[in-house]
mmCIF file of C-alpha atoms in Angstrom:
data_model
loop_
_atom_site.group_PDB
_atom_site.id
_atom_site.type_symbol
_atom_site.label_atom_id
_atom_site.label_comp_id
_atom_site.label_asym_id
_atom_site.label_seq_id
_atom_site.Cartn_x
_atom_site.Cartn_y
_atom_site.Cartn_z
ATOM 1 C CA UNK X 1 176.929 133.193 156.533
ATOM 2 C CA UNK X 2 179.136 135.336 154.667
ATOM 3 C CA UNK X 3 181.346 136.027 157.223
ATOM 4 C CA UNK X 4 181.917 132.639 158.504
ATOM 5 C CA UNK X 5 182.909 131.394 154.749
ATOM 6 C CA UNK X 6 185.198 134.538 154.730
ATOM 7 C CA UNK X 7 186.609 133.716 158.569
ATOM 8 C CA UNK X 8 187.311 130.198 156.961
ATOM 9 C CA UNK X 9 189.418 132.146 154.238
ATOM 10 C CA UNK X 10 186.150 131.508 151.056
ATOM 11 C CA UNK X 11 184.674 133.596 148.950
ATOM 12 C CA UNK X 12 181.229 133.464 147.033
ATOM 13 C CA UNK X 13 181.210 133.916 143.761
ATOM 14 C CA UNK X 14 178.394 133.688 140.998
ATOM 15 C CA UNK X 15 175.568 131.193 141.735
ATOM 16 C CA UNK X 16 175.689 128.424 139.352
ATOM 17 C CA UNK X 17 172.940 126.682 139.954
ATOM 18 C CA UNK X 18 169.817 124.986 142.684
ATOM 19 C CA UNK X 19 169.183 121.976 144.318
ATOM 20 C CA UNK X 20 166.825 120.557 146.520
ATOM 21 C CA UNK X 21 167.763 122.485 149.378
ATOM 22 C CA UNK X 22 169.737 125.529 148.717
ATOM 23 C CA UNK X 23 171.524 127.708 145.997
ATOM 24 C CA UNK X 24 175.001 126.143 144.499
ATOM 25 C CA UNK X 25 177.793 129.496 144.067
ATOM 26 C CA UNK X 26 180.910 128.799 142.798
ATOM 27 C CA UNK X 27 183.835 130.010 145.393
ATOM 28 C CA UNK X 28 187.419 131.109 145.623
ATOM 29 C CA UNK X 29 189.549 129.943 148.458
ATOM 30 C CA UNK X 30 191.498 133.276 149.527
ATOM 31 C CA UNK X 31 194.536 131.555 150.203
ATOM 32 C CA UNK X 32 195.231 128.913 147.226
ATOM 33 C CA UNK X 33 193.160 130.916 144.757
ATOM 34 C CA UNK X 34 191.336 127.352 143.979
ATOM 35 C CA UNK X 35 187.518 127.255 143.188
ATOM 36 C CA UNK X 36 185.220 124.881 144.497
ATOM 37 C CA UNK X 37 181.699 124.638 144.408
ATOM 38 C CA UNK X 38 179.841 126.311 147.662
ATOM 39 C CA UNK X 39 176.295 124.590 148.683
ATOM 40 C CA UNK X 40 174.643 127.267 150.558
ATOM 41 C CA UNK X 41 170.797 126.057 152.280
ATOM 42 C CA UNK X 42 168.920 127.884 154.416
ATOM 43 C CA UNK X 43 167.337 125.424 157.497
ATOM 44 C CA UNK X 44 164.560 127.816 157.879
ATOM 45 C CA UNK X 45 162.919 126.716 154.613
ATOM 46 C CA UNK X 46 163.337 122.819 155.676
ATOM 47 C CA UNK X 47 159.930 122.507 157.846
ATOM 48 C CA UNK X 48 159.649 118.477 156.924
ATOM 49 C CA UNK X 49 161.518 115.714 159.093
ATOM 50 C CA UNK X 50 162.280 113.990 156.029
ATOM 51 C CA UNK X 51 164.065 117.320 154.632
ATOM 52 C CA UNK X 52 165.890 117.952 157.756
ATOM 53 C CA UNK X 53 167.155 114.412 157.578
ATOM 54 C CA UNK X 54 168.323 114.856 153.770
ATOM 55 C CA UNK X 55 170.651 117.827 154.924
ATOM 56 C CA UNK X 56 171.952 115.631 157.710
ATOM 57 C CA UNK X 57 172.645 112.900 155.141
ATOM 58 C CA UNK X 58 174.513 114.435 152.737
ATOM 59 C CA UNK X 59 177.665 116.053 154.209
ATOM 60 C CA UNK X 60 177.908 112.526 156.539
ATOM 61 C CA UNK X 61 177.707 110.231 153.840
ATOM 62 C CA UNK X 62 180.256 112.525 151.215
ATOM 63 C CA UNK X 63 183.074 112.322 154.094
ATOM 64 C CA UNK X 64 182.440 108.698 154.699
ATOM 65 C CA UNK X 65 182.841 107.777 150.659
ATOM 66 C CA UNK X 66 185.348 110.638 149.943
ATOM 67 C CA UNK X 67 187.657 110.341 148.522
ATOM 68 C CA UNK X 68 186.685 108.469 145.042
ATOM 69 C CA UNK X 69 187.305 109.822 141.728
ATOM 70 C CA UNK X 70 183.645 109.240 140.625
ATOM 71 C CA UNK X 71 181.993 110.444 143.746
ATOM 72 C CA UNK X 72 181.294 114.474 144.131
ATOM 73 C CA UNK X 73 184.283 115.401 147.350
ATOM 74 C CA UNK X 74 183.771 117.110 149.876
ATOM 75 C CA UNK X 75 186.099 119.706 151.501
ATOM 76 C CA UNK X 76 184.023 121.468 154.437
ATOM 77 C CA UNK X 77 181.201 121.966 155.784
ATOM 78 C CA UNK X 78 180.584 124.994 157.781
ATOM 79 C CA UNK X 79 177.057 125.367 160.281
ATOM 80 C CA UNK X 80 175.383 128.622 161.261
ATOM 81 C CA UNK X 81 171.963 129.080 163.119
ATOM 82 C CA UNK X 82 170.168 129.148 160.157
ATOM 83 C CA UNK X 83 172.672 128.264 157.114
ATOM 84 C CA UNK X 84 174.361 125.315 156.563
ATOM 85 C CA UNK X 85 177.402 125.679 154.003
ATOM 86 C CA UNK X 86 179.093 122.499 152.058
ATOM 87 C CA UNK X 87 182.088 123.731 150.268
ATOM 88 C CA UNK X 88 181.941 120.924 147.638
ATOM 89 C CA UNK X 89 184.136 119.980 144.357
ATOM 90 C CA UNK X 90 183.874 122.156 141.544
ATOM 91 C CA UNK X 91 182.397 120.610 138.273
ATOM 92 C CA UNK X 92 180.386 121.533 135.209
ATOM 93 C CA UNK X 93 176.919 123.116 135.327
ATOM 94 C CA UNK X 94 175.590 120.675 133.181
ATOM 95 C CA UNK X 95 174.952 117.294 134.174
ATOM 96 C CA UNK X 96 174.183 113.916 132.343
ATOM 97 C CA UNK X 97 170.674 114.681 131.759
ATOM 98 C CA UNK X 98 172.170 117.842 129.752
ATOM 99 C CA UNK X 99 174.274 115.619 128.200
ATOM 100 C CA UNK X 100 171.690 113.311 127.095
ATOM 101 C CA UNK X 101 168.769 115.162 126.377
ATOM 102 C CA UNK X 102 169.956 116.647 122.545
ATOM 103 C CA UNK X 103 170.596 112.641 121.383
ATOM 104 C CA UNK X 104 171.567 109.293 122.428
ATOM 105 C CA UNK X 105 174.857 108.347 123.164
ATOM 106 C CA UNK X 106 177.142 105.930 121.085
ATOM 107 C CA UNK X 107 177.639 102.565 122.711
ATOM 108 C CA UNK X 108 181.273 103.679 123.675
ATOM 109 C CA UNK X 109 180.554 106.790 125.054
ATOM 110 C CA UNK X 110 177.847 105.192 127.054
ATOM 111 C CA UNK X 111 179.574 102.410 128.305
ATOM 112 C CA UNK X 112 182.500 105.024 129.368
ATOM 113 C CA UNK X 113 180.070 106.838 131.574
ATOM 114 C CA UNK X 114 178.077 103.601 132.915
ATOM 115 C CA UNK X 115 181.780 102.492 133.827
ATOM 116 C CA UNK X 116 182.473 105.050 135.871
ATOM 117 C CA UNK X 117 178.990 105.033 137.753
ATOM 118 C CA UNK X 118 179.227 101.474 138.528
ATOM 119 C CA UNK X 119 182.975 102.629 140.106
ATOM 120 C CA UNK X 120 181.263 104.955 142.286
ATOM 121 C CA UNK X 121 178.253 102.510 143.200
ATOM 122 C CA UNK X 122 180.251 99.957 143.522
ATOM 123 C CA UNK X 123 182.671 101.706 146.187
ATOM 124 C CA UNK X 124 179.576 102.975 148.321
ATOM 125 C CA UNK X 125 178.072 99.530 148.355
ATOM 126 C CA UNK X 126 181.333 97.948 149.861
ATOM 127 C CA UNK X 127 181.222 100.553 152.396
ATOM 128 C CA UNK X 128 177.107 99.803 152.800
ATOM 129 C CA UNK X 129 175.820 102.749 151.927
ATOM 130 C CA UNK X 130 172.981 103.223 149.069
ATOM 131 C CA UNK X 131 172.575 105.992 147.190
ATOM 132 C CA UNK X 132 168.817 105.711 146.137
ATOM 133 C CA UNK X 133 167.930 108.632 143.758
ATOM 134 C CA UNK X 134 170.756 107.793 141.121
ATOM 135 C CA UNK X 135 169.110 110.010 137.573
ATOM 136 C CA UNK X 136 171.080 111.866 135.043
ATOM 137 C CA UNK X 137 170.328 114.990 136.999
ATOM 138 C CA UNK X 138 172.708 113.993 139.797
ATOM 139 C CA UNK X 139 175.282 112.866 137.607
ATOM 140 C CA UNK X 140 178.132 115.657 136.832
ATOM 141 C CA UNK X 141 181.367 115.997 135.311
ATOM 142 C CA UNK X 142 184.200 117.472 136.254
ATOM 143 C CA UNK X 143 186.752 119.405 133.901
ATOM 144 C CA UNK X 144 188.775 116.217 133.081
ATOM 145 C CA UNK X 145 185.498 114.948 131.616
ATOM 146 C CA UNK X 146 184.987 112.382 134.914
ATOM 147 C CA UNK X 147 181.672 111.494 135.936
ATOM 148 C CA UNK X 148 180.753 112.705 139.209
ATOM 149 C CA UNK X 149 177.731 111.329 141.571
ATOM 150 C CA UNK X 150 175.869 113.900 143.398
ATOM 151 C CA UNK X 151 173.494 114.682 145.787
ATOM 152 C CA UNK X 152 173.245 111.866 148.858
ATOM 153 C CA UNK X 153 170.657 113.723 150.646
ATOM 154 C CA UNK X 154 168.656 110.335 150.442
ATOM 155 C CA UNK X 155 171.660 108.217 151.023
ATOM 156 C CA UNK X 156 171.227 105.177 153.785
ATOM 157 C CA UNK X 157 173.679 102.620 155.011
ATOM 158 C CA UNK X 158 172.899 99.495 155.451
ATOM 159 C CA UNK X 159 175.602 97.893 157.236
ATOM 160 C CA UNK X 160 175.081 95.260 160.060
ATOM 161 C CA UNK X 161 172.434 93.334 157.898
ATOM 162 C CA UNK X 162 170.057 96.187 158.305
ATOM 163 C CA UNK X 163 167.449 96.413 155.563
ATOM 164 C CA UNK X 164 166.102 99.636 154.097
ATOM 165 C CA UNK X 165 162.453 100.954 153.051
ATOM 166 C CA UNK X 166 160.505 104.028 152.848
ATOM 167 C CA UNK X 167 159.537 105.198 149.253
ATOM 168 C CA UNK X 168 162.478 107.254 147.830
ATOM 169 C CA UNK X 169 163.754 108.235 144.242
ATOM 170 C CA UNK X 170 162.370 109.829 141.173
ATOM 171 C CA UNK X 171 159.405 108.318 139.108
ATOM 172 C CA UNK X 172 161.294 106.981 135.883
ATOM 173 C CA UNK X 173 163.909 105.472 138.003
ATOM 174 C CA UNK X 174 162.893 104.047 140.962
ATOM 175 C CA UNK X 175 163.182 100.127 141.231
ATOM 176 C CA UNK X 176 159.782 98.188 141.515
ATOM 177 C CA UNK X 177 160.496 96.860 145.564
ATOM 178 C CA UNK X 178 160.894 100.013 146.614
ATOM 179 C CA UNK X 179 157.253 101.194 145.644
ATOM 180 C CA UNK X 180 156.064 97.952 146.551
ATOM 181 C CA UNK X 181 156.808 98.966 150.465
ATOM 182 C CA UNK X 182 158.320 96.623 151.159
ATOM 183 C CA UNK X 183 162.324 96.373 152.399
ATOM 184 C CA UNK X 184 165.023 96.238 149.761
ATOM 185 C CA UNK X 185 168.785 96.512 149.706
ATOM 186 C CA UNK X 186 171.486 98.176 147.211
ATOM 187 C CA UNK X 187 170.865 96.791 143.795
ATOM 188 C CA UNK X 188 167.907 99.358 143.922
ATOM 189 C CA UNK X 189 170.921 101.360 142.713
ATOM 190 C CA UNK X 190 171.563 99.344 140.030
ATOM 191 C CA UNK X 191 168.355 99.627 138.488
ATOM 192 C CA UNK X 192 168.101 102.962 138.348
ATOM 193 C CA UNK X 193 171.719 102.761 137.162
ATOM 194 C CA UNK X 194 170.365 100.507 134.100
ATOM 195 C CA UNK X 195 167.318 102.967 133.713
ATOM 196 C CA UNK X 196 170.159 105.576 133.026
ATOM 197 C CA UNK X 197 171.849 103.266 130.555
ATOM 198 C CA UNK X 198 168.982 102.716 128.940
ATOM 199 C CA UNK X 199 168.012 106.707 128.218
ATOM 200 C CA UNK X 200 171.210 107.240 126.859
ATOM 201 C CA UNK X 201 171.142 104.468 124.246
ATOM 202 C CA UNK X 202 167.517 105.579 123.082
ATOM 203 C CA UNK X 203 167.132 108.952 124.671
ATOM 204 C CA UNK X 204 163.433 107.883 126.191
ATOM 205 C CA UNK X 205 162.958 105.992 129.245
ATOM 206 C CA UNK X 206 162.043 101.987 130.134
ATOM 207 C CA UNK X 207 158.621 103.035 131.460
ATOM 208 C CA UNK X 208 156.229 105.766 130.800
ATOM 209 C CA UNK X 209 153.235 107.329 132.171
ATOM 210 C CA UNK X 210 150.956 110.733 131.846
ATOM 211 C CA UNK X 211 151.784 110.882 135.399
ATOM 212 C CA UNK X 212 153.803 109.872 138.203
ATOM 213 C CA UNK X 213 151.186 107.125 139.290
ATOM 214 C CA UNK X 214 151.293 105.747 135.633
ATOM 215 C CA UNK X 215 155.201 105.873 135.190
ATOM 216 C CA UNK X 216 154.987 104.059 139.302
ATOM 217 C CA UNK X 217 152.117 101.001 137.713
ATOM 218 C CA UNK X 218 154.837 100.765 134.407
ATOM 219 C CA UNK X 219 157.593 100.336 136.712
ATOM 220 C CA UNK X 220 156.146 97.881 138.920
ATOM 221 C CA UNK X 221 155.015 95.515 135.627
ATOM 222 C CA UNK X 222 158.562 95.993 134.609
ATOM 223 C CA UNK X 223 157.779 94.741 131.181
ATOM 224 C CA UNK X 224 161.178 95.674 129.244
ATOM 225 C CA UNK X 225 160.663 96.442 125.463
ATOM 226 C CA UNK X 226 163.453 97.482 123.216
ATOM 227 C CA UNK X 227 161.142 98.990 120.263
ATOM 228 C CA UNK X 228 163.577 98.817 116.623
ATOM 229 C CA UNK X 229 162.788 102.756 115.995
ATOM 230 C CA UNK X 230 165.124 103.107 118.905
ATOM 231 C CA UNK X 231 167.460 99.806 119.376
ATOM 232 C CA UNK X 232 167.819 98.817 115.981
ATOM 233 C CA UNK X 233 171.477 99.133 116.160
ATOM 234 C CA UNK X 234 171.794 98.760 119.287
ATOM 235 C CA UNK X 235 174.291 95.569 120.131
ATOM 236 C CA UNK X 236 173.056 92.232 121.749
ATOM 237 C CA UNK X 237 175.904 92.686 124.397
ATOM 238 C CA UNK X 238 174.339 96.102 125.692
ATOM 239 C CA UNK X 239 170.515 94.814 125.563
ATOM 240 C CA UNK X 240 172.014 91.118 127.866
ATOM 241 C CA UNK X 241 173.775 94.151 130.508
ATOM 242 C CA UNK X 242 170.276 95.855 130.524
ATOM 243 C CA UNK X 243 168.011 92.804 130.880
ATOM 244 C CA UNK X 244 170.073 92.034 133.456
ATOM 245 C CA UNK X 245 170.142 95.597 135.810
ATOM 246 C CA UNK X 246 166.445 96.253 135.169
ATOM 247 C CA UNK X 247 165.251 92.769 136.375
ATOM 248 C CA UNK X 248 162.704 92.538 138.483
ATOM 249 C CA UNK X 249 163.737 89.793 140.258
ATOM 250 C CA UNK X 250 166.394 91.541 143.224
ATOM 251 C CA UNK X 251 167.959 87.962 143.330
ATOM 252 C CA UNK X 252 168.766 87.742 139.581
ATOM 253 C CA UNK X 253 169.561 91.095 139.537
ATOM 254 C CA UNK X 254 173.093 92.172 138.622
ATOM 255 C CA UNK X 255 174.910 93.537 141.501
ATOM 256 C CA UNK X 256 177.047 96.790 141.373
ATOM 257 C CA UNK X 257 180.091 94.847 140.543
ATOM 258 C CA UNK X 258 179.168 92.199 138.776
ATOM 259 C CA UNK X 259 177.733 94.704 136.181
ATOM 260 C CA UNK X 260 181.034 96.063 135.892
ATOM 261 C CA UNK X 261 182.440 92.543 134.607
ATOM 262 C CA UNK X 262 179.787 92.354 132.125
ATOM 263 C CA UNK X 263 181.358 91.954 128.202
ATOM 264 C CA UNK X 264 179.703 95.250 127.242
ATOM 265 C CA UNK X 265 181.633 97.202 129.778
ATOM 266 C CA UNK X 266 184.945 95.394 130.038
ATOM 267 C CA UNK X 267 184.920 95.775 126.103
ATOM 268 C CA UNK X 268 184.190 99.632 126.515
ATOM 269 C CA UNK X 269 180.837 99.286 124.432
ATOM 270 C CA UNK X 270 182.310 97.663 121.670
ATOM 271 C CA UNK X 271 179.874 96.290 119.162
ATOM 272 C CA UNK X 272 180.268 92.596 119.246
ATOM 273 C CA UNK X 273 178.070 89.387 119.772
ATOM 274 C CA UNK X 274 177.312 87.774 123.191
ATOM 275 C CA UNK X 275 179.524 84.205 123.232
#
């Protein structure tokens, strides 16, 4: 593989980090001296359908919604036998769960970053695609301090009133319909999205369990607390914006851009009283 990235005028560098699928380098284009981010996954280790259609997913999706300031770009993607090599954007090592996990965010700062991922959502919803695993840990920033959303290997359009299903996501954040069985559409995204709101205002999570198949029965009661040892000062404005995204109901359920005309984020998280 190293010879193909170096025919292509790339250089790896230091690995930075793992996903799913591979090993993340940074890397130096020869020519510009620029450095990106290099995705580097081996398709030997990917026995599973469902994996092999993950790395299929994410390269086609990233050129469809590229470019957006809030979604992760894409440059190239280069194939080999048994590699497969996504030269990507290059952003920080730590993501929003990083960000989030030494204490909760101030209204502002939250609202700033649930702006921005409502942007991105937003922009791949108009183009019919769903995201479906949006969590902190695919959430990154880039050096201008921009939020960044990551990792579409579970990515699915939608377009041509097709409907979507299959059980996807990660336990805290997945929306109730979609471990139901049944078929949902996009505003799965926004639930998850308001899951993420919510951890960063109290730095725990809407629904808990000893395991996945407890957090999975919380999720699907969907009964939304906001305990005072964690939202005492906590603003009526951002508790309205995250009754609204984690609703159970689909068809009361904020959509991507209505969320972003809520009070709480067109006033950038400023404390003030619902009119």
């Amino acid at each position: 593989m190293e010879h193909i990235l170096q025919n292509n005028h790339y250089q790896l560098c230091d690995e930075i980090g793992r996903g799913r699928f591979g090993t993340i380098f940074r890397c130096i284009h020869l020519l510009s001296g620029q450095l990106f981010a290099c995705k580097l996954i081996d398709k030997r280790l990917l026995s599973d359908p469902t994996d092999r259609s993950c790395l299929q997913n994410e390269p086609k999706y990233m050129s469809l919604l590229s470019p957006h300031p809030n979604i992760l770009q894409i440059f190239h993607v280069f194939h080999h036998d048994h590699f497969l090599c996504i030269v990507l954007e290059l952003c920080h090592p730590h993501t929003l769960l990083d960000r989030i996990l030494p204490r909760p965010f101030p209204e502002a700062e939250a609202a700033s970053v649930m702006k921005q991922l409502l942007e991105a959502l937003a922009h791949c919803h108009r183009l019919r695609i769903a995201h479906r695993d949006i969590k902190p840990d695919n959430l990154l920033f880039d050096s201008a301090n921009n939020l960044k959303v990551a990792d579409f290997g579970s990515a699915q359009w939608f377009g041509d009133g097709r409907s979507m299903s299959g059980v996807v996501g990660t336990p805290y954040y997945v929306a109730p319909e979609v471990l139901l069985g049944g078929d949902y559409n996009e505003k799965v995204d926004v639930w998850s999205s308001g899951v993420v709101l919510y951890i960063m205002l109290s730095g725990v999570p809407p629904f808990h369990g000893e395991s996945a198949a407890e957090i999975f029965e919380a999720v699907v009661r969907a009964n939304l607390r906001f305990p005072p040892s964690t939202f005492r000062s906590t603003s009526p404005s951002a508790k309205d914006l995250l009754r609204k995204m984690i609703c159970r109901d689909v068809s009361r359920r904020l959509s991507a851009e209505q969320a972003l005309g809520h009070p709480w984020i067109q006033s950038g998280g400023e404390k003030r009283d619902l009119m």
